[in-house]
Coordinates of C-alpha atoms in Angstrom, one line a residue:
Chain A
X1016 CA -0.2 -0.3 -0.1
X1017 CA 2.6 2.7 0.9
X1018 CA 4.2 2.2 -2.8
X1019 CA 1.3 3.5 -4.0
X1020 CA 0.6 6.9 -1.8
X1021 CA 0.2 10.1 -2.8
X1022 CA 4.0 12.1 -2.0
X1023 CA 1.7 13.7 1.0
X1024 CA 0.3 10.6 2.2
X1025 CA 4.0 9.0 1.7
X1026 CA 5.0 11.7 4.0
X1027 CA 2.7 11.3 6.7
X1028 CA 3.4 7.6 7.0
X1029 CA 6.5 7.9 7.4
X1030 CA 7.9 5.2 4.7
X1031 CA 11.7 4.6 4.6
X1032 CA 12.6 6.6 1.2
X1033 CA 14.7 3.5 0.3
X1034 CA 10.5 1.2 0.2
X1035 CA 9.3 4.5 -2.7
X1036 CA 8.9 4.0 -5.9
X1037 CA 11.9 4.1 -7.9
X1038 CA 10.2 5.6 -10.7
X1039 CA 6.3 7.3 -10.3
X1040 CA 3.8 6.8 -7.7
X1041 CA 3.2 3.4 -8.5
X1042 CA 6.0 0.9 -9.5
X1043 CA 7.9 -2.1 -7.9
X1044 CA 11.4 -3.1 -8.3
X1045 CA 10.6 -6.7 -10.0
X1046 CA 11.7 -6.3 -13.5
X1047 CA 10.9 -10.4 -14.4
X1048 CA 8.9 -13.1 -13.4
X1049 CA 9.8 -16.8 -13.4
X1050 CA 6.8 -19.4 -13.8
X1051 CA 8.4 -23.2 -13.2
X1052 CA 4.1 -23.8 -13.4
X1053 CA 1.1 -22.6 -13.7
X1054 CA -0.3 -24.2 -10.0
X1055 CA -2.2 -21.0 -7.8
X1056 CA 0.6 -21.1 -5.5
X1057 CA 2.8 -20.0 -8.5
X1058 CA 0.7 -18.0 -11.0
X1059 CA -1.8 -16.5 -8.1
X1060 CA 0.7 -13.5 -7.1
X1061 CA 0.5 -12.2 -11.0
X1062 CA -2.9 -10.5 -10.2
X1063 CA -1.3 -8.4 -7.5
X1064 CA 1.0 -7.2 -10.1
X1065 CA -1.7 -6.0 -12.1
X1066 CA -2.9 -3.3 -13.6
X1067 CA -0.1 -1.9 -15.4
X1068 CA 3.3 -2.7 -13.7
X1069 CA 5.6 -3.3 -16.3
X1070 CA 7.5 -6.6 -16.3
X1071 CA 8.9 -9.7 -18.3
X1072 CA 6.9 -13.1 -17.6
X1073 CA 9.3 -15.8 -18.3
X1074 CA 8.2 -20.1 -18.1
X1075 CA 7.8 -22.6 -20.7
X1076 CA 5.0 -22.6 -23.4
X1077 CA 3.0 -24.9 -21.4
X1078 CA 3.1 -23.4 -18.7
X1079 CA 2.3 -20.1 -20.5
X1080 CA -0.7 -21.7 -22.1
X1081 CA -2.3 -22.8 -19.0
X1082 CA -2.0 -19.1 -17.8
X1083 CA -3.2 -18.1 -21.5
X1084 CA -6.5 -19.9 -20.6
X1085 CA -7.6 -18.3 -17.8
X1086 CA -8.4 -14.7 -19.0
X1087 CA -8.1 -13.2 -15.3
X1088 CA -4.8 -12.9 -16.0
X1089 CA -5.7 -10.3 -18.8
X1090 CA -5.6 -8.0 -16.3
X1091 CA -1.6 -8.4 -17.0
X1092 CA -1.6 -5.6 -19.7
X1093 CA 0.2 -6.6 -22.8
X1094 CA 1.2 -3.2 -23.8
X1095 CA 3.7 -3.7 -20.6
X1096 CA 4.0 -7.0 -19.1
X1097 CA 5.8 -9.2 -22.0
X1098 CA 5.0 -12.7 -22.0
X1099 CA 8.1 -14.6 -23.2
X1100 CA 8.0 -18.0 -23.8
X1101 CA 11.4 -19.8 -23.7
X1102 CA 13.0 -23.2 -24.4
X1103 CA 14.1 -25.7 -22.5
X1104 CA 17.4 -25.2 -22.0
X1105 CA 17.6 -22.0 -23.3
X1106 CA 19.6 -19.5 -22.2
X1107 CA 17.7 -15.8 -21.2
X1108 CA 19.2 -13.1 -19.9
X1109 CA 16.9 -11.4 -17.1
X1110 CA 18.0 -9.4 -14.2
X1111 CA 22.0 -9.8 -14.8
X1112 CA 21.4 -13.1 -14.6
X1113 CA 21.9 -16.0 -16.9
X1114 CA 18.6 -18.3 -16.3
X1115 CA 17.8 -21.9 -18.3
X1116 CA 14.7 -23.4 -17.7
X1117 CA 14.0 -27.2 -17.4
X1118 CA 11.5 -30.1 -17.4
X1119 CA 11.0 -32.1 -14.4
X1120 CA 8.7 -34.9 -13.6
X1121 CA 5.6 -33.8 -12.6
X1122 CA 1.9 -33.0 -14.1
X1123 CA -0.5 -30.5 -15.3
X1124 CA -1.9 -27.9 -12.9
X1125 CA -4.4 -28.7 -10.6
X1126 CA -7.5 -27.2 -12.4
X1127 CA -6.5 -28.6 -15.4
X1128 CA -6.6 -32.7 -14.4
X1129 CA -8.6 -35.2 -16.1
X1130 CA -9.0 -38.7 -16.9
X1131 CA -5.5 -38.5 -19.0
X1132 CA -4.0 -37.2 -15.8
X1133 CA 0.0 -38.5 -16.3
X1134 CA 2.0 -37.6 -12.9
X1135 CA 6.0 -37.8 -13.7
X1136 CA 5.9 -36.9 -17.0
X1137 CA 8.5 -34.4 -18.1
X1138 CA 6.2 -32.7 -20.1
X1139 CA 7.6 -29.2 -19.5
X1140 CA 4.5 -27.8 -16.9
X1141 CA 7.1 -28.4 -13.8
X1142 CA 9.5 -27.3 -14.0
X1143 CA 13.3 -26.8 -12.9
X1144 CA 15.7 -23.5 -12.8
X1145 CA 19.5 -22.8 -13.2
X1146 CA 20.5 -18.8 -12.9
X1147 CA 24.0 -18.9 -13.0
X1148 CA 26.2 -15.7 -12.6
X1149 CA 30.3 -15.1 -12.4
X1150 CA 30.5 -19.0 -13.4
X1151 CA 28.3 -20.0 -10.1
X1152 CA 25.5 -21.6 -10.4
X1153 CA 22.1 -22.2 -8.4
X1154 CA 19.4 -24.5 -8.9
X1155 CA 15.8 -24.1 -7.8
X1156 CA 13.3 -26.6 -8.2
X1157 CA 10.3 -26.7 -6.0
X1158 CA 8.4 -29.2 -7.3
X1159 CA 9.8 -32.7 -8.4
X1160 CA 7.7 -35.7 -8.8
X1161 CA 11.1 -37.7 -8.5
X1162 CA 14.8 -37.2 -8.9
X1163 CA 14.7 -38.8 -12.6
X1164 CA 18.6 -38.7 -14.3
X1165 CA 18.1 -36.4 -16.0
X1166 CA 16.8 -34.2 -13.4
X1167 CA 19.8 -35.7 -11.7
X1168 CA 22.1 -34.7 -14.6
X1169 CA 21.0 -30.9 -14.3
X1170 CA 21.4 -30.2 -10.7
X1171 CA 24.7 -32.4 -10.2
X1172 CA 27.2 -29.3 -10.3
X1173 CA 24.8 -26.6 -9.0
X1174 CA 26.9 -24.6 -5.8
X1175 CA 23.3 -23.6 -4.3
X1176 CA 20.6 -26.6 -4.2
X1177 CA 17.2 -25.3 -3.7
X1178 CA 14.9 -28.5 -4.1
X1179 CA 11.1 -29.6 -3.0
X1180 CA 10.5 -30.4 0.8
X1181 CA 7.1 -30.8 0.4
X1182 CA 6.9 -33.5 2.7
X1183 CA 9.2 -35.7 4.8
X1184 CA 6.9 -39.1 4.2
X1185 CA 4.9 -39.7 0.8
X1186 CA 1.4 -40.4 3.1
X1187 CA 1.7 -37.8 6.0
X1188 CA -1.1 -35.6 5.0
X1189 CA -3.6 -38.5 5.2
X1190 CA -1.7 -39.5 8.6
X1191 CA -2.2 -36.2 9.6
X1192 CA -6.4 -36.6 8.2
X1193 CA -5.6 -33.2 6.0
X1194 CA -5.5 -34.6 2.8
X1195 CA -6.5 -37.7 0.9
X1196 CA -3.7 -37.2 -1.2
X1197 CA -0.2 -38.8 -1.9
X1198 CA 3.0 -36.3 -2.5
X1199 CA 3.7 -38.2 -5.2
X1200 CA -0.2 -37.9 -6.5
X1201 CA 0.7 -34.1 -5.8
X1202 CA 3.6 -34.8 -7.9
X1203 CA 5.9 -34.0 -4.9
X1204 CA 8.9 -36.5 -3.9
X1205 CA 9.2 -37.6 -0.7
X1206 CA 12.1 -36.4 1.7
X1207 CA 12.4 -39.8 3.4
X1208 CA 13.0 -43.3 2.3
X1209 CA 15.2 -45.0 0.0
X1210 CA 13.3 -43.5 -2.9
X1211 CA 13.3 -40.1 -1.2
X1212 CA 14.9 -36.5 -2.6
X1213 CA 16.9 -36.9 1.0
X1214 CA 19.1 -40.4 -0.3
X1215 CA 19.9 -39.3 -3.7
X1216 CA 20.6 -35.3 -3.0
X1217 CA 22.7 -36.0 -0.2
X1218 CA 25.7 -37.0 -2.4
X1219 CA 25.6 -34.1 -4.9
X1220 CA 28.6 -31.6 -4.4
X1221 CA 26.4 -28.2 -3.6
X1222 CA 28.0 -26.0 -0.7
X1223 CA 24.6 -25.3 0.1
X1224 CA 21.5 -27.6 -0.2
X1225 CA 18.1 -26.1 1.2
X1226 CA 14.7 -27.2 1.2
X1227 CA 12.1 -25.1 0.2
X1228 CA 8.4 -25.4 -0.9
X1229 CA 8.1 -27.3 2.8
X1230 CA 4.5 -28.7 3.6
X1231 CA 3.1 -27.5 7.1
X1232 CA 2.3 -30.9 8.0
X1233 CA 6.2 -31.6 7.3
X1234 CA 8.1 -32.3 10.6
X1235 CA 11.3 -30.5 9.7
X1236 CA 9.8 -27.3 10.1
X1237 CA 9.7 -28.1 13.7
X1238 CA 13.5 -27.0 15.1
X1239 CA 14.8 -30.2 17.3
X1240 CA 12.6 -32.6 15.6
X1241 CA 14.4 -35.7 14.8
X1242 CA 13.4 -35.3 11.3
X1243 CA 14.7 -31.8 11.0
X1244 CA 17.8 -33.5 13.3
X1245 CA 17.9 -36.0 10.2
X1246 CA 17.9 -33.6 6.8
X1247 CA 20.3 -30.8 9.0
X1248 CA 23.0 -33.8 9.5
X1249 CA 23.0 -34.5 6.2
X1250 CA 23.8 -30.9 5.2
X1251 CA 20.7 -29.6 4.5
X1252 CA 19.2 -26.2 5.5
X1253 CA 15.6 -25.9 5.6
X1254 CA 14.1 -22.7 4.6
X1255 CA 12.2 -20.1 6.3
X1256 CA 10.9 -16.3 5.6
X1257 CA 13.5 -13.7 5.4
X1258 CA 16.3 -16.0 3.9
X1259 CA 18.7 -14.6 2.8
X1260 CA 21.5 -16.6 -0.4
X1261 CA 24.4 -14.8 -0.9
X1262 CA 24.9 -15.6 -4.5
Chain B
X134 CA -1.6 -20.9 9.0
X135 CA -2.7 -21.5 12.2
X136 CA -5.8 -23.1 10.7
X137 CA -3.6 -25.4 8.8
X138 CA -1.0 -26.5 11.6
X139 CA -1.2 -30.0 13.6
X140 CA -2.7 -30.5 17.1
X141 CA 1.1 -30.5 18.2
X142 CA 2.1 -27.8 16.1
X143 CA -1.4 -25.4 17.5
X144 CA 0.1 -26.1 21.2
X145 CA 3.5 -25.0 20.4
X146 CA 2.6 -21.8 18.8
X147 CA -0.2 -21.5 21.2
X148 CA -2.9 -19.8 19.1
X149 CA -6.0 -18.8 21.1
X150 CA -8.6 -21.8 20.8
X151 CA -11.3 -19.6 19.2
X152 CA -9.3 -19.3 17.0
X153 CA -8.8 -23.3 15.9
X154 CA -10.9 -24.7 13.0
X155 CA -14.5 -26.1 13.9
X156 CA -13.9 -29.4 12.7
X157 CA -11.2 -31.3 11.4
X158 CA -7.1 -29.2 10.8
X159 CA -8.0 -27.6 7.6
X160 CA -11.7 -25.7 8.3
X161 CA -12.9 -22.1 7.8
X162 CA -16.1 -20.3 9.3
X163 CA -16.8 -19.1 5.8
X164 CA -20.3 -21.0 4.5
X165 CA -21.7 -18.5 1.6
X166 CA -19.7 -16.1 -0.5
X167 CA -21.5 -13.6 -2.6
X168 CA -20.2 -11.8 -5.2
X169 CA -21.0 -8.7 -6.7
X170 CA -18.8 -8.6 -10.1
X171 CA -15.8 -10.8 -11.5
X172 CA -13.1 -8.5 -11.2
X173 CA -10.2 -9.2 -9.5
X174 CA -10.5 -7.8 -6.1
X175 CA -13.7 -9.8 -5.7
X176 CA -13.0 -12.8 -7.0
X177 CA -9.0 -13.7 -6.4
X178 CA -9.6 -14.5 -2.7
X179 CA -12.0 -17.8 -3.7
X180 CA -8.1 -19.4 -4.6
X181 CA -7.1 -18.6 -1.3
X182 CA -10.4 -21.0 -0.4
X183 CA -9.0 -23.6 -2.3
X184 CA -8.7 -27.1 -2.6
X185 CA -11.6 -28.7 -0.1
X186 CA -12.9 -26.0 1.6
X187 CA -17.0 -26.5 1.1
X188 CA -19.1 -23.4 0.9
X189 CA -21.9 -22.0 -1.5
X190 CA -20.6 -19.1 -4.3
X191 CA -23.9 -16.7 -4.5
X192 CA -23.7 -14.7 -7.9
X193 CA -26.2 -13.2 -10.9
X194 CA -25.5 -15.8 -13.6
X195 CA -23.2 -12.8 -15.7
X196 CA -20.8 -12.6 -12.9
X197 CA -20.4 -17.2 -12.5
X198 CA -19.8 -17.1 -16.0
X199 CA -17.0 -14.9 -15.8
X200 CA -15.5 -16.9 -12.8
X201 CA -16.4 -20.0 -15.2
X202 CA -14.7 -19.2 -18.0
X203 CA -11.2 -19.4 -16.0
X204 CA -10.2 -22.3 -15.4
X205 CA -8.0 -21.6 -12.8
X206 CA -11.1 -21.1 -10.3
X207 CA -11.8 -25.2 -10.8
X208 CA -9.3 -25.1 -7.6
X209 CA -12.8 -25.0 -6.2
X210 CA -13.3 -28.4 -6.3
X211 CA -17.1 -29.2 -7.5
X212 CA -17.9 -31.7 -4.8
X213 CA -17.6 -29.0 -2.1
X214 CA -18.2 -26.0 -3.4
X215 CA -22.0 -25.1 -4.7
X216 CA -21.9 -22.3 -7.2
X217 CA -25.7 -20.8 -7.2
X218 CA -26.5 -19.0 -9.8
X219 CA -29.7 -16.5 -8.1
X220 CA -31.9 -14.4 -10.4
X221 CA -31.7 -10.6 -9.8
X222 CA -34.1 -9.9 -7.4
X223 CA -34.6 -13.4 -5.8
X224 CA -34.2 -13.8 -2.1
X225 CA -32.4 -16.3 -0.6
X226 CA -31.3 -18.0 2.4
X227 CA -27.3 -18.0 4.0
X228 CA -26.0 -18.0 7.0
X229 CA -29.2 -17.0 8.7
X230 CA -29.5 -14.1 6.9
X231 CA -32.0 -13.4 3.4
X232 CA -29.9 -11.4 0.8
X233 CA -30.7 -10.7 -2.9
X234 CA -28.8 -9.3 -5.7
X235 CA -30.0 -7.1 -8.0
X236 CA -27.8 -5.0 -11.1
X237 CA -26.5 -1.7 -10.9
X238 CA -24.5 0.6 -13.4
X239 CA -21.4 -1.1 -14.5
X240 CA -19.1 -2.8 -16.7
X241 CA -17.3 -6.1 -17.6
X242 CA -14.9 -7.3 -15.4
X243 CA -11.5 -5.3 -16.3
X244 CA -9.9 -9.0 -18.1
X245 CA -13.4 -9.1 -20.7
X246 CA -13.0 -5.1 -22.0
X247 CA -13.4 -5.5 -25.7
X248 CA -14.8 -3.0 -28.4
X249 CA -18.1 -3.6 -27.5
X250 CA -17.5 -2.3 -24.0
X251 CA -20.6 -0.5 -22.2
X252 CA -20.1 1.3 -19.3
X253 CA -23.0 1.9 -16.7
X254 CA -25.3 -1.1 -18.5
X255 CA -27.2 -3.1 -15.9
X256 CA -26.6 -6.2 -17.3
X257 CA -25.8 -8.1 -14.0
X258 CA -22.0 -8.2 -14.1
X259 CA -22.0 -5.3 -11.3
X260 CA -24.2 -6.4 -8.5
X261 CA -25.7 -4.7 -5.3
X262 CA -26.6 -6.7 -2.5
X263 CA -29.6 -6.5 0.1
X264 CA -29.2 -8.2 3.2
X265 CA -32.1 -8.7 5.1
X266 CA -32.5 -9.7 9.1
X267 CA -35.5 -9.3 11.7
X268 CA -37.4 -6.4 9.7
X269 CA -33.4 -4.2 9.5
X270 CA -31.8 -4.1 6.0
X271 CA -28.4 -3.5 4.8
X272 CA -27.2 -2.3 1.4
X273 CA -24.0 -3.4 -0.3
X274 CA -23.1 -1.4 -2.8
X275 CA -19.5 -1.3 -3.6
X276 CA -18.8 -0.4 -7.1
X277 CA -21.9 1.6 -9.2
X278 CA -21.6 3.7 -12.2
X279 CA -24.2 5.9 -12.1
X280 CA -27.3 6.8 -8.9
X281 CA -29.8 5.5 -11.7
X282 CA -33.6 5.6 -10.3
X283 CA -33.5 2.0 -9.9
X284 CA -30.7 1.8 -8.2
X285 CA -31.8 4.3 -5.7
X286 CA -35.7 2.4 -5.4
X287 CA -33.7 -0.7 -4.1
X288 CA -31.4 1.2 -2.0
X289 CA -33.6 4.4 -0.3
X290 CA -35.2 2.1 2.4
X291 CA -32.2 0.4 3.4
X292 CA -31.1 0.9 7.3
X293 CA -27.0 0.6 6.7
X294 CA -25.8 2.1 3.5
X295 CA -22.5 0.8 2.1
X296 CA -22.0 2.4 -1.0
X297 CA -18.8 2.7 -3.5
X298 CA -16.3 5.7 -2.2
X299 CA -13.5 4.6 -5.1
X300 CA -12.5 8.6 -5.8
X301 CA -14.1 11.6 -4.4
X302 CA -13.3 13.6 -8.0
X303 CA -13.6 11.8 -11.2
X304 CA -10.3 12.4 -12.4
X305 CA -8.4 12.2 -9.0
X306 CA -6.2 9.8 -9.9
X307 CA -4.9 11.0 -13.6
X308 CA -4.3 14.2 -11.3
X309 CA -2.6 12.1 -9.0
X310 CA -0.1 10.7 -11.7
X311 CA -1.2 6.7 -11.1
X312 CA -3.2 6.3 -13.8
X313 CA -5.1 7.3 -16.9
X314 CA -8.7 6.8 -16.3
X315 CA -11.6 8.4 -14.5
X316 CA -13.8 6.8 -12.5
X317 CA -16.4 6.6 -14.9
X318 CA -14.5 4.5 -17.4
X319 CA -13.8 2.6 -14.1
X320 CA -17.5 2.4 -13.6
X321 CA -17.0 3.7 -10.3
X322 CA -19.6 7.1 -9.3
X323 CA -16.6 10.0 -8.0
X324 CA -18.5 11.4 -4.6
X325 CA -18.3 15.1 -5.4
X326 CA -20.2 17.0 -7.6
X327 CA -23.5 17.6 -8.6
X328 CA -24.3 14.3 -10.1
X329 CA -22.0 12.7 -7.5
X330 CA -23.2 10.3 -5.0
X331 CA -23.0 12.5 -1.8
X332 CA -25.5 15.1 -3.4
X333 CA -28.4 11.5 -4.2
X334 CA -27.3 9.2 -0.7
X335 CA -27.5 12.3 1.8
X336 CA -31.3 12.6 1.1
X337 CA -31.4 9.0 2.2
X338 CA -33.0 7.8 5.5
X339 CA -30.5 5.0 6.4
X340 CA -29.4 5.3 9.7
X341 CA -25.8 4.7 9.0
X342 CA -24.0 5.3 5.8
X343 CA -20.7 4.5 5.0
X344 CA -18.2 4.7 1.8
X345 CA -16.8 1.3 1.1
X346 CA -14.0 0.4 -1.5
X347 CA -11.9 3.9 -1.6
X348 CA -8.7 4.0 -3.4
X349 CA -5.3 5.2 -2.0
X350 CA -6.0 8.4 -4.1
X351 CA -9.2 9.5 -2.4
X352 CA -8.4 12.4 0.5
X353 CA -11.6 11.0 2.5
X354 CA -8.8 8.1 4.4
X355 CA -7.3 11.4 5.6
X356 CA -8.3 12.0 8.8
X357 CA -9.3 15.9 8.8
X358 CA -9.3 16.9 5.8
X359 CA -11.4 19.1 4.0
X360 CA -12.6 16.4 1.8
X361 CA -13.1 13.9 5.0
X362 CA -14.8 16.3 7.0
X363 CA -17.2 17.1 4.2
X364 CA -18.5 13.9 3.9
X365 CA -18.5 13.4 7.6
X366 CA -21.4 16.6 8.2
X367 CA -23.1 14.5 5.8
X368 CA -23.7 12.1 8.1
X369 CA -21.2 9.2 6.0
X370 CA -18.9 7.0 7.6
X371 CA -15.3 5.8 6.4
X372 CA -15.0 2.7 6.2
X373 CA -11.8 1.7 7.8
X374 CA -10.2 -2.7 8.4
X375 CA -11.8 -4.0 11.6
X376 CA -15.1 -1.7 11.7
X377 CA -17.6 -4.1 13.3
X378 CA -21.9 -2.9 12.2
X379 CA -24.3 -3.7 14.4
X380 CA -27.2 -5.5 12.8

């Protein structure tokens, strides 16, 4: 709200000048938005960037298609929001960083699920991102149904790895009585178990490995829990609000 | 977030039991949602009521059609969210209240605007609500392009009136340098002027008249401003967060 206030109102509110818009009265520092899939938790925020905030929307073609299919996203005015479809593995520059999207095993967004739903297909509906800068590489994979050889290959040399930590145990939401789906049904590999993410990712060389996208049933959120200690002992951090990652 | 926490986590967080869900671990007290139009500021919140929260979605047919046209709203599972189209003037019961929707002069949602846009048409794309209980009547009209005779007729005997206070002056956003549209272009009658809402509404009998849906350029937001004093002297209140309305 402060960013939209009139100069007089800003004076009254006393917001720090550093929080004021760069230019004009309605502005944000966001120049680019990268979408890794089109589920609500990834795209609903676009509606808050309406109506005439210029930015570039970067995603693989299937994700753009899902966004395009819902007319409500036309509030992003076409004259100021550039929709940039990129190809898997194509390198583009955004905000001074080199960015590359790659398909990971996933699924269609919940609202597009139909009888022909394929979970774990690498169709480009679910995506990872590689960000490189000054010879260093960060991999961001907030949703991944399976650590397929192609995914491991793409993230193996990352210096910083942010990976899908939705659930610790595949049936955790069912056991807690808050849902009817397993993690795999939702397109999320669990952390634990012989086929879980921890067993594979702990072998990678990244200096920092961070679990992200953590569901509120996941016991790694509780400091000192056995599950938290397990992932910490394996060299993983648990993401938290306000976390900063030097890169 | 608290509402979704496990019992152990709730204990740790220490939330007041009154804030806990009524039943189960994921629940909300919201039984019905009434939509007066399908613009982003009215419908985006539905995405936060996903995925399996039961409620009834009440609106006129044109508003339902706009929501239906964006597949992202299919995250509201059809087995638990009942979409109830109602006719203009039809009385329905919801949450122990009698509710009636009526078209007001408005327009299509921003994301549906096309070359044939008609502003001020009473097509049912923009709606007012009458809520009656124990012989008392509340009128809720958050968007209204013009105080047509039919609108005045519907709200004339309300005990409590909540009305569109988006802008004080029709060209206020242009003058402030934050937009290119007049209020009327956006479907909002200004407060001031001989054709403004204040001139007409001050003649109505409601015991409480409250301006709502107030844009951040509107000087009635500033306590003590000449515009605030003007509306207060005419018997109007200015809505604020946390306002309670006995009814």
